[in-house]
Amino acid sequence: MSSVTSPELTQSILYLDGVSVSFDGFKALNSLSMVIGHGEMRAIIGPNGAGKTTMMDVITGKTRPDDGDVLFDGSVDLTRMDEASIAELGIGRKFQKPTVFESHTVDDNILLAMKGPRSAGSSLFGWRNRVRDDQKDQVLETIGLKDHRKRLAADLSHGQKQWLEIGMLLAQDPKLLLVDEPVAGMTDHETEQTAALLASIAKTHAVVVVEHDMHFVRALGCKVTCLHEGSVLAEGAIDAVSTNDRVVEVYLGR
Amino acid sequence: MILRTIIDLDWRGRVFLLVLAAVAVLVPLLNLAVPAGSAFNVPTYLVSLLGKYLCYALLAIALDLVWGYCGILSLGHGAFFALGGYAMGMYLMRQIGPRGVYANPVLPDFMVFLNMKELPITWWGFGHFPYAMLMVLVVPGLLAFVFGWFAFRSRVTGVYLSIITQAMTYALLLAFFRNDMGFGGNNGLTDFKDILGFNIQAQSTRVALFVASVVALALGYLIARAMVTSAYGKVLIAIRDAESRARFMGYRVERYKLVAFTVSACMAGVAGALYVPQVGIINPSEFAAANSIEAVIWVAVGGRGTLVGAALGAVLVNWAKTWLTGAFPEVWVFGLGALFVLVTLFLPKGIIRTLSEWSARRSDQRAASAAAEAGIGAVQQPAGAE
Ligand SMILES: Nc1ncnc2c1ncn2[C@@H]1O[C@H](COP(=O)(O)OP(=O)(O)OP(=O)(O)O)[C@@H](O)[C@H]1O
Ligand SMILES: [Mg+2]
């Protein structure tokens, strides 16, 4: 880690510097560097296999980088922590493939996500039961699943599962949300709603959204980073990035 | 916590406890109070046989706690059962005292036979019932804790975990076969005389052991039920459904698994401890891989993740086994295999869930036809609802 503390570092909620990950010699991330500011919303685009999901795996402790720094809040080294500790720090994640607890009700999915003690002891002796209902209701309201609260998560539609997972993130109330392809498989109408939902979440949280849908990215109205072969190809406002020659060539032009 | 669980019990759980209560009263009554010649008499051998089934049912509930609710398919639960059984067997051996063939007041016969001069450290304290009972819990619990600590931390899951649990019970099988382990080698421990000062063959002792098995089963069920209905249980199910989701939410999956696995092993140990005095012997064959696999079949037959179903499956399969081994000894193994295949094909959710889904459909239909008779929905009667 560099000994000089740059202002970039101290003002960031997430700081990646020279991060590399290889799988059997194949470099999924190749000296990737990126800075996300406090309260910032950032869209990440890039072709299949660019390393977007791998980047999230590194940030959340699922994959250990071979090289590079990953710092949270300017000082916490994420490369040494496991998933649960990173989640406790305040980083929440939505998977690319919607992942909810299928045999639990919508209500219980939110309940399990709700901020609070997470230890086996506390859950065994009932402390986790003391979640305030109004907080849960508020989340359900936000994601529009209030009328479905008693249904099993398995019975929800694809789009509803995506929302439920976003709702679980909200309930967790992290400082930083990592959202992987939230509108995959959604109708145009649902996509619009999701963009509005994320935009409102971004008012109070730092959010990183990975998405292929350019209409959606445009609707988010935030800074865009394009990844390609494990490193940053272009970064900036949506109009600048989407007209960048290299971006058009490797991604948009296909 | 247990009290709350009883109050909040679903109808299935209530029926289960009522049946257990009825059995705990009726079986002793029909054995002790009804004369032996009567058609209603329950002979003493049958009391012990039923007691044995109940021990298997407790083992099944223990297994269901980890497999049904946490997705840990343990193929080594027979080992925890056997260890509990050995702890009880060691107590029973020490009770024989000078009544053994070699009349050694301290050493069990097999030790005299092997020219051992003094009691090995592993046997110290087993003359005392409370200590032995503590070991019934501690030995399986500790093994499960240590095993689980390493396995769950290294994130061994699925088939790999099943294979190493199987390896664990196989290693114990080999170890207990050795004479120099000091646990009676391949003969195991047997020829028990009395338990807590009561003759182990006596009718009244047999009945008492049976009642103790009913109580243990009920308690085991309530503990498991309390666990799975608590917030802890919700997390367990969450881990079963989507382990990494639970991790990224901040749950320490390995600790949740470790708690369930250890509690489950203790429960299996108790089952083994009650089993041994009722069958009169414990030997290394209890560690056989097939025993652990059979237990998985009981749970699958009854219904994974239902607790009551696991207990029911254990009793039904073992009853069928007793009957088949008596009637057609050669085909039992094939019967068991066929049963497993049939259940997987036709009752993938097990007996309990299939029954409750069937009855739910029935009551839906009844409600629909009642509504039709009352003239409600007569305009738009959906096809096939008559
Ligand atoms: N665990 C792994 N083992 C081996 N290779 C992997 C692993 N995870 C990812 N990869 C490879 O790393 C590359 C980057 O994958 P990643 O999932 O990060 O891409 P992505 O940008 O999220 O793509 P998509 O848009 O398709 O989701 C891919 O070529 C993928 O095959
Ligand atoms: Mg991806």
Short mmCIF file of C-alpha atoms in Angstrom, two decimals, chain B residues 33-362:
data_model
loop_
_atom_site.label_atom_id
_atom_site.label_comp_id
_atom_site.label_asym_id
_atom_site.label_seq_id
_atom_site.Cartn_x
_atom_site.Cartn_y
_atom_site.Cartn_z
CA ALA B 33 -51.59 -54.64 33.91
CA VAL B 34 -52.97 -56.95 31.22
CA PRO B 35 -52.31 -60.66 31.87
CA ALA B 36 -49.81 -62.30 29.53
CA GLY B 37 -52.36 -64.58 27.81
CA SER B 38 -54.71 -61.77 26.84
CA ALA B 39 -55.00 -60.56 23.26
CA PHE B 40 -54.40 -57.03 24.48
CA ASN B 41 -51.17 -57.81 26.25
CA VAL B 42 -48.04 -56.11 24.92
CA PRO B 43 -45.24 -58.60 25.53
CA THR B 44 -42.03 -57.27 27.06
CA TYR B 45 -39.93 -58.02 23.98
CA LEU B 46 -42.30 -55.78 22.02
CA VAL B 47 -41.91 -53.00 24.58
CA SER B 48 -38.17 -53.03 24.01
CA LEU B 49 -38.60 -53.27 20.25
CA LEU B 50 -40.84 -50.20 20.28
CA GLY B 51 -38.34 -48.48 22.56
CA LYS B 52 -35.66 -49.19 19.97
CA TYR B 53 -37.80 -47.62 17.23
CA LEU B 54 -38.22 -44.51 19.37
CA CYS B 55 -34.44 -44.21 19.72
CA TYR B 56 -34.17 -44.40 15.95
CA ALA B 57 -36.87 -41.73 15.72
CA LEU B 58 -34.79 -39.45 17.94
CA LEU B 59 -31.77 -40.08 15.72
CA ALA B 60 -33.92 -39.20 12.70
CA ILE B 61 -35.03 -35.92 14.27
CA ALA B 62 -31.40 -35.07 15.04
CA LEU B 63 -30.49 -35.76 11.43
CA ASP B 64 -33.44 -33.79 10.11
CA LEU B 65 -32.32 -30.78 12.12
CA VAL B 66 -29.09 -30.57 10.13
CA TRP B 67 -30.17 -32.04 6.81
CA GLY B 68 -33.74 -30.83 6.54
CA TYR B 69 -33.18 -27.33 7.90
CA CYS B 70 -29.56 -26.57 7.14
CA GLY B 71 -28.83 -28.72 4.10
CA ILE B 72 -25.99 -30.61 5.77
CA LEU B 73 -26.39 -34.15 4.48
CA SER B 74 -24.52 -35.99 7.20
CA LEU B 75 -23.71 -39.58 6.38
CA GLY B 76 -22.04 -39.98 9.74
CA HIS B 77 -24.79 -39.54 12.27
CA GLY B 78 -24.59 -43.23 13.11
CA ALA B 79 -21.21 -42.41 14.66
CA PHE B 80 -22.68 -39.94 17.14
CA PHE B 81 -25.40 -42.46 17.96
CA ALA B 82 -22.81 -45.19 18.52
CA LEU B 83 -20.60 -42.96 20.68
CA GLY B 84 -23.54 -42.16 22.95
CA GLY B 85 -24.23 -45.89 23.01
CA TYR B 86 -20.65 -46.71 23.97
CA ALA B 87 -20.74 -44.15 26.80
CA MET B 88 -23.84 -45.86 28.19
CA GLY B 89 -22.33 -49.30 27.53
CA MET B 90 -19.23 -48.38 29.54
CA TYR B 91 -21.39 -47.39 32.48
CA LEU B 92 -23.30 -50.66 32.21
CA MET B 93 -20.04 -52.66 32.04
CA ARG B 94 -18.78 -51.01 35.21
CA GLN B 95 -22.05 -51.97 36.93
CA ILE B 96 -21.35 -55.66 36.37
CA GLY B 97 -18.63 -55.48 39.04
CA PRO B 98 -17.43 -58.86 40.32
CA ARG B 99 -20.31 -60.70 38.63
CA GLY B 100 -18.27 -61.18 35.44
CA VAL B 101 -16.85 -64.55 34.40
CA TYR B 102 -13.43 -63.60 35.77
CA ALA B 103 -15.00 -62.01 38.85
CA ASN B 104 -12.66 -59.01 38.68
CA PRO B 105 -14.34 -56.26 40.73
CA VAL B 106 -12.91 -53.44 38.62
CA LEU B 107 -11.99 -54.68 35.17
CA PRO B 108 -14.62 -55.85 32.69
CA ASP B 109 -14.09 -59.39 31.43
CA PHE B 110 -12.60 -58.45 28.09
CA MET B 111 -9.86 -56.43 29.80
CA VAL B 112 -8.93 -59.35 32.03
CA PHE B 113 -8.88 -61.54 28.93
CA LEU B 114 -6.52 -59.07 27.22
CA ASN B 115 -4.25 -59.10 30.26
CA MET B 116 -4.87 -55.49 31.09
CA LYS B 117 -3.73 -54.65 34.59
CA GLU B 118 -5.69 -51.54 35.30
CA LEU B 119 -8.61 -49.51 34.02
CA PRO B 120 -7.60 -47.26 31.07
CA ILE B 121 -8.03 -43.52 31.63
CA THR B 122 -10.84 -43.47 29.09
CA TRP B 123 -12.88 -45.61 31.46
CA TRP B 124 -12.34 -43.53 34.59
CA GLY B 125 -15.49 -42.17 36.10
CA PHE B 126 -17.83 -44.35 34.05
CA GLY B 127 -18.89 -46.15 37.19
CA HIS B 128 -20.82 -43.02 38.07
CA PHE B 129 -24.10 -42.59 36.29
CA PRO B 130 -24.09 -38.74 36.14
CA TYR B 131 -20.59 -38.73 34.67
CA ALA B 132 -21.53 -41.35 32.10
CA MET B 133 -24.62 -39.36 31.13
CA LEU B 134 -22.50 -36.25 30.76
CA MET B 135 -20.21 -38.19 28.43
CA VAL B 136 -23.24 -39.34 26.42
CA LEU B 137 -23.64 -35.66 25.49
CA VAL B 138 -20.04 -34.46 25.59
CA VAL B 139 -18.31 -37.12 23.49
CA PRO B 140 -20.55 -36.91 20.39
CA GLY B 141 -20.96 -33.16 20.91
CA LEU B 142 -17.24 -32.55 21.10
CA LEU B 143 -16.49 -34.70 18.08
CA ALA B 144 -19.17 -32.86 16.10
CA PHE B 145 -17.84 -29.52 17.28
CA VAL B 146 -14.25 -30.22 16.30
CA PHE B 147 -15.23 -31.89 13.03
CA GLY B 148 -17.66 -29.09 12.18
CA TRP B 149 -15.20 -26.40 13.18
CA PHE B 150 -12.76 -27.53 10.52
CA ALA B 151 -15.26 -28.62 7.88
CA PHE B 152 -17.49 -25.53 8.02
CA ARG B 153 -14.61 -23.06 8.26
CA SER B 154 -13.01 -24.56 5.19
CA ARG B 155 -16.44 -24.32 3.56
CA VAL B 156 -16.74 -27.96 2.73
CA THR B 157 -20.30 -28.44 1.52
CA GLY B 158 -22.54 -30.77 -0.45
CA VAL B 159 -21.25 -34.13 -1.57
CA TYR B 160 -17.76 -33.48 -0.20
CA LEU B 161 -19.11 -32.91 3.27
CA SER B 162 -21.21 -36.07 3.02
CA ILE B 163 -18.14 -38.02 2.00
CA ILE B 164 -16.01 -36.82 4.89
CA THR B 165 -18.77 -37.55 7.43
CA GLN B 166 -18.87 -41.03 5.98
CA ALA B 167 -15.09 -41.24 6.29
CA MET B 168 -15.36 -40.16 9.92
CA THR B 169 -17.72 -42.96 10.86
CA TYR B 170 -15.61 -45.45 8.90
CA ALA B 171 -12.46 -44.37 10.73
CA LEU B 172 -14.25 -44.85 14.05
CA LEU B 173 -15.46 -48.25 12.92
CA LEU B 174 -11.89 -49.35 12.30
CA ALA B 175 -10.67 -47.83 15.54
CA PHE B 176 -13.31 -49.50 17.67
CA PHE B 177 -12.58 -52.86 16.08
CA ARG B 178 -9.09 -52.78 17.57
CA ASN B 179 -8.68 -54.58 20.87
CA ASP B 180 -6.01 -52.16 22.09
CA MET B 181 -8.47 -49.26 21.93
CA GLY B 182 -9.90 -50.74 25.12
CA PHE B 183 -13.55 -50.75 24.08
CA GLY B 184 -14.02 -54.47 23.70
CA GLY B 185 -12.87 -54.87 20.10
CA ASN B 186 -15.26 -56.49 17.68
CA ASN B 187 -17.31 -58.09 20.46
CA GLY B 188 -18.12 -54.68 21.84
CA LEU B 189 -19.79 -54.34 25.21
CA THR B 190 -22.52 -56.73 26.36
CA ASP B 191 -23.78 -59.03 29.16
CA PHE B 192 -25.08 -56.03 31.04
CA LYS B 193 -26.56 -56.80 34.45
CA ASP B 194 -28.21 -53.73 35.86
CA ILE B 195 -28.77 -50.03 35.44
CA LEU B 196 -29.02 -47.69 38.44
CA GLY B 197 -29.31 -50.80 40.60
CA PHE B 198 -32.27 -52.27 38.70
CA ASN B 199 -32.01 -55.55 36.86
CA ILE B 200 -31.77 -54.66 33.20
CA GLN B 201 -33.75 -57.74 32.14
CA ALA B 202 -36.63 -57.06 34.52
CA GLN B 203 -39.97 -56.26 32.97
CA SER B 204 -40.33 -53.07 35.02
CA THR B 205 -36.86 -51.84 33.96
CA ARG B 206 -37.72 -52.48 30.32
CA VAL B 207 -40.91 -50.47 30.71
CA ALA B 208 -39.00 -47.66 32.44
CA LEU B 209 -36.46 -47.56 29.62
CA PHE B 210 -39.28 -47.41 27.13
CA VAL B 211 -40.88 -44.48 28.93
CA ALA B 212 -37.50 -42.76 29.13
CA SER B 213 -37.20 -43.16 25.35
CA VAL B 214 -40.62 -41.56 24.83
CA VAL B 215 -39.65 -38.65 27.06
CA ALA B 216 -36.30 -38.22 25.30
CA LEU B 217 -37.99 -38.26 21.92
CA ALA B 218 -40.55 -35.66 23.00
CA LEU B 219 -37.85 -33.45 24.49
CA GLY B 220 -35.62 -33.84 21.47
CA TYR B 221 -38.51 -32.92 19.23
CA LEU B 222 -39.33 -29.83 21.30
CA ILE B 223 -35.73 -28.64 21.37
CA ALA B 224 -35.40 -29.10 17.62
CA ARG B 225 -38.76 -27.45 17.07
CA ALA B 226 -37.82 -24.50 19.30
CA MET B 227 -34.62 -24.08 17.32
CA VAL B 228 -36.16 -24.23 13.87
CA THR B 229 -39.04 -21.90 14.69
CA SER B 230 -36.80 -19.26 16.26
CA ALA B 231 -35.02 -16.52 14.34
CA TYR B 232 -32.04 -18.89 14.42
CA GLY B 233 -34.08 -21.46 12.50
CA LYS B 234 -35.04 -18.88 9.90
CA VAL B 235 -31.37 -18.21 9.34
CA LEU B 236 -30.67 -21.95 9.10
CA ILE B 237 -33.28 -22.30 6.36
CA ALA B 238 -31.87 -19.21 4.67
CA ILE B 239 -28.45 -20.83 4.68
CA ARG B 240 -29.93 -24.01 3.22
CA ASP B 241 -31.61 -22.05 0.42
CA ALA B 242 -28.88 -19.54 -0.43
CA GLU B 243 -25.74 -19.85 1.61
CA SER B 244 -23.76 -17.06 0.01
CA ARG B 245 -26.70 -14.66 0.19
CA ALA B 246 -26.73 -15.25 3.95
CA ARG B 247 -23.00 -14.64 4.15
CA PHE B 248 -23.17 -11.38 2.21
CA MET B 249 -25.90 -10.32 4.59
CA GLY B 250 -23.47 -10.63 7.46
CA TYR B 251 -24.39 -14.02 8.92
CA ARG B 252 -21.49 -16.18 10.03
CA VAL B 253 -22.70 -19.29 8.29
CA GLU B 254 -20.07 -21.58 9.80
CA ARG B 255 -21.18 -20.75 13.34
CA TYR B 256 -24.84 -21.34 12.59
CA LYS B 257 -23.98 -24.70 11.09
CA LEU B 258 -21.71 -25.55 13.98
CA VAL B 259 -24.44 -24.94 16.56
CA ALA B 260 -26.95 -27.10 14.69
CA PHE B 261 -24.44 -29.85 14.01
CA THR B 262 -23.29 -30.03 17.64
CA VAL B 263 -26.79 -30.00 19.11
CA SER B 264 -27.80 -32.63 16.61
CA ALA B 265 -24.85 -34.85 17.55
CA CYS B 266 -25.72 -34.59 21.26
CA MET B 267 -29.27 -35.62 20.45
CA ALA B 268 -28.02 -38.59 18.44
CA GLY B 269 -25.81 -39.52 21.41
CA VAL B 270 -28.79 -39.59 23.75
CA ALA B 271 -30.65 -41.79 21.28
CA GLY B 272 -27.72 -44.21 21.23
CA ALA B 273 -27.49 -44.22 25.02
CA LEU B 274 -31.14 -45.25 25.37
CA TYR B 275 -30.82 -47.79 22.59
CA VAL B 276 -28.00 -49.80 24.15
CA PRO B 277 -29.71 -50.99 27.36
CA GLN B 278 -32.81 -51.93 25.35
CA VAL B 279 -30.96 -54.08 22.81
CA GLY B 280 -28.39 -55.27 25.36
CA ILE B 281 -25.25 -54.78 23.26
CA ILE B 282 -23.10 -52.19 21.55
CA ASN B 283 -20.34 -53.15 19.15
CA PRO B 284 -18.37 -51.49 16.33
CA SER B 285 -20.93 -52.52 13.71
CA GLU B 286 -23.01 -49.58 14.95
CA PHE B 287 -20.44 -47.38 13.21
CA ALA B 288 -21.09 -49.10 9.88
CA ALA B 289 -21.62 -46.72 6.99
CA ALA B 290 -24.89 -48.43 6.16
CA ASN B 291 -26.43 -47.39 9.49
CA SER B 292 -25.89 -43.70 8.80
CA ILE B 293 -27.26 -44.09 5.31
CA GLU B 294 -30.34 -45.91 6.58
CA ALA B 295 -31.02 -42.99 8.90
CA VAL B 296 -31.00 -40.67 5.89
CA ILE B 297 -33.56 -42.93 4.21
CA TRP B 298 -35.89 -42.76 7.22
CA VAL B 299 -35.82 -38.98 7.06
CA ALA B 300 -36.36 -38.95 3.30
CA VAL B 301 -39.28 -41.36 3.57
CA GLY B 302 -41.00 -39.44 6.34
CA GLY B 303 -40.32 -36.01 4.92
CA ARG B 304 -37.20 -33.93 5.15
CA GLY B 305 -37.53 -30.69 7.06
CA THR B 306 -40.65 -31.65 9.01
CA LEU B 307 -39.19 -33.23 12.21
CA VAL B 308 -42.41 -35.19 12.83
CA GLY B 309 -42.02 -36.80 9.41
CA ALA B 310 -38.48 -37.86 10.24
CA ALA B 311 -39.67 -39.61 13.40
CA LEU B 312 -42.55 -41.22 11.53
CA GLY B 313 -40.23 -42.37 8.75
CA ALA B 314 -37.85 -43.96 11.26
CA VAL B 315 -40.64 -45.93 12.94
CA LEU B 316 -42.32 -47.01 9.70
CA VAL B 317 -39.15 -48.10 7.91
CA ASN B 318 -37.89 -50.00 10.93
CA TRP B 319 -41.21 -51.65 11.48
CA ALA B 320 -41.15 -52.74 7.85
CA LYS B 321 -37.57 -53.89 8.31
CA THR B 322 -38.46 -56.02 11.34
CA TRP B 323 -41.36 -57.55 9.49
CA LEU B 324 -39.45 -58.15 6.25
CA THR B 325 -36.33 -59.57 7.91
CA GLY B 326 -38.62 -61.98 9.75
CA ALA B 327 -40.73 -62.94 6.74
CA PHE B 328 -38.19 -62.76 3.91
CA PRO B 329 -34.70 -62.34 5.35
CA GLU B 330 -32.96 -62.39 1.96
CA VAL B 331 -34.91 -59.57 0.37
CA TRP B 332 -34.75 -56.94 3.09
CA VAL B 333 -31.79 -55.14 1.54
CA PHE B 334 -33.56 -54.99 -1.80
CA GLY B 335 -36.72 -53.88 -0.04
CA LEU B 336 -34.88 -50.95 1.50
CA GLY B 337 -33.33 -49.99 -1.83
CA ALA B 338 -36.66 -50.27 -3.60
CA LEU B 339 -38.32 -48.21 -0.90
CA PHE B 340 -35.82 -45.43 -1.36
CA VAL B 341 -36.21 -45.43 -5.12
CA LEU B 342 -40.00 -45.47 -4.89
CA VAL B 343 -40.11 -42.67 -2.36
CA THR B 344 -37.75 -40.52 -4.42
CA LEU B 345 -39.84 -41.13 -7.51
CA PHE B 346 -43.35 -40.90 -6.12
CA LEU B 347 -43.13 -39.08 -2.80
CA PRO B 348 -40.18 -36.74 -3.27
CA LYS B 349 -41.40 -34.63 -0.38
CA GLY B 350 -41.87 -37.57 1.95
CA ILE B 351 -45.01 -38.97 3.52
CA ILE B 352 -45.86 -36.04 5.77
CA ARG B 353 -45.73 -33.30 3.18
CA THR B 354 -47.49 -35.33 0.55
CA LEU B 355 -50.30 -36.06 3.00
CA SER B 356 -50.69 -32.46 4.08
CA GLU B 357 -50.69 -31.20 0.49
CA TRP B 358 -53.28 -33.82 -0.37
CA SER B 359 -55.51 -32.81 2.53
CA ALA B 360 -55.09 -29.12 1.67
CA ARG B 361 -56.27 -29.88 -1.86
CA ARG B 362 -59.20 -31.84 -0.47
#
